[in-house]
Amino acid sequence: MRLFLDTANLAHIRHGIELGVVTGVTTNPSLVSKEGKVDYKALVKEICAVVPGPVSTEVLSLECDGMVDEAHEIVTWAENIAVKIPATTEGLKATSVLAKEGIKVNMTLCFSLNQAILAAQSGAAFVSPFVGRLDDIGENGMDLVVDIVDYLSYYNLPTQVIAASIRHTAHCLSAAKAGAHIATVPYGVLLQMVAHPLTDIGVRRFTDDWNKVMGNAGILPQQ
Ligand code: E4P
């Protein structure tokens, strides 16, 4: 399972890339708004320059024609853009048009297997089931990820699943076990994934034991 960062914060994106574990980014209008009143195009271009893989950039129009026009503009900003389009009837129409043109679409706001089936049929490169938001209304969001992964692999379809609306590290584990191709995680969750108290205790103990006997002698020759 690949990891994307679910943010529009450049410092967090740079750190994720530096760690060598983040290969893509997903943004949405709410995440961009969190960064203040920014120049959307300039911000997306900067993110795309830092990130090696796809950067999902959402359209704002609600109608097919507007979505297609916006997508045509957005893909000129960088080569690694995936256009994010909501799983609505207008979104499906737009995705069918864009997919035929070879534009990568991430069908977002997916809350049912039916929507995912339609996303795959319309040619979306990615489909994003929103796990946390389904959990919020008393459903099991990860069950949807499992169902979509099963469906796509049963029919050998190329659409990739991005487990989205990830709220905690247990979601990451379950997404990986479910066979999601990608999980898009908030920066805080990414940091929690590496954290373990036994690792911290272990590192401290190794250092103390070494220092007790070796003093400050290190591995590199002293200058
Ligand atoms: C996915 O691409 C979305 O940006 C994101 O995961 C939304 O999650 P939220 O429920 O935390 O807003």
XYZ file of N, CA, C and O and ligand atoms in Angstrom, residues 6 26-28 30-31 56 58 84 106 108 128 130 132-133 136 162-167 184 186, ligand 1:
108
model
N -2.655 13.717 3.021
C -3.945 14.371 2.803
C -3.855 15.782 3.401
O -4.300 16.017 4.524
N -3.144 14.334 -1.622
C -4.531 14.660 -1.973
C -4.888 15.973 -1.278
O -4.560 16.168 -0.103
N -5.525 16.850 -2.036
C -6.009 18.101 -1.444
C -7.518 18.155 -1.691
O -8.068 17.351 -2.442
N -8.159 19.065 -1.029
C -9.569 19.354 -1.324
C -9.813 20.804 -0.933
O -8.945 21.418 -0.283
N -11.469 22.227 1.355
C -11.368 22.502 2.794
C -9.900 22.534 3.228
O -9.488 23.406 4.000
N -9.127 21.576 2.739
C -7.706 21.531 3.120
C -6.955 22.748 2.595
O -6.107 23.318 3.292
N -3.719 15.174 -6.153
C -5.145 15.316 -6.465
C -5.588 16.746 -6.191
O -5.417 17.257 -5.085
N -8.830 19.369 -6.659
C -10.285 19.258 -6.847
C -10.864 20.393 -7.683
O -10.441 21.548 -7.573
N -9.572 15.876 -9.124
C -10.510 15.285 -8.167
C -11.914 15.745 -8.511
O -12.198 16.943 -8.572
N -9.476 11.347 -9.955
C -9.676 10.721 -8.644
C -11.129 11.006 -8.261
O -11.476 12.139 -7.941
N -13.903 11.361 -5.968
C -13.870 11.597 -4.528
C -15.266 11.566 -3.919
O -16.266 11.443 -4.638
N -11.947 7.232 -4.250
C -11.622 7.524 -2.843
C -12.808 7.292 -1.905
O -13.642 8.189 -1.702
N -14.477 7.362 1.574
C -14.226 8.193 2.765
C -14.551 7.398 4.028
O -15.698 7.390 4.507
N -13.536 7.572 7.378
C -13.867 8.240 8.641
C -15.266 8.834 8.640
O -15.983 8.762 9.651
N -15.653 9.406 7.508
C -16.977 10.051 7.478
C -18.100 9.012 7.541
O -19.184 9.305 8.044
N -18.312 8.055 11.106
C -18.991 9.134 11.854
C -20.507 8.950 11.902
O -21.156 9.397 12.842
N -8.049 4.606 -3.186
C -7.367 5.459 -2.196
C -8.246 5.481 -0.943
O -9.318 6.101 -0.946
N -7.825 4.787 0.101
C -8.571 4.857 1.366
C -8.402 6.276 1.915
O -7.285 6.715 2.192
N -9.529 6.987 2.028
C -9.475 8.410 2.389
C -10.259 8.660 3.665
O -10.904 7.751 4.196
N -10.186 9.903 4.133
C -10.838 10.266 5.393
C -10.341 9.342 6.503
O -11.097 8.806 7.286
N -9.015 9.199 6.515
C -8.340 8.354 7.512
C -8.190 9.173 8.789
O -7.712 10.298 8.751
N -8.590 8.588 9.911
C -8.595 9.368 11.160
C -7.518 8.933 12.158
O -7.176 9.678 13.060
N -4.509 7.711 1.946
C -4.113 9.107 2.053
C -4.328 9.551 3.489
O -5.445 9.485 4.005
N -3.641 12.053 7.023
C -3.247 13.359 7.544
C -1.825 13.274 8.104
O -1.374 12.190 8.527
C -9.530 12.683 0.432
O -8.976 12.810 -0.640
C -10.047 13.795 1.250
O -9.234 14.914 1.069
C -10.028 13.523 2.733
O -9.550 12.251 3.039
C -11.256 13.978 3.459
O -11.231 13.508 4.758
P -11.947 14.190 6.010
O -13.153 13.375 6.313
O -10.926 14.110 7.082
O -12.259 15.605 5.616
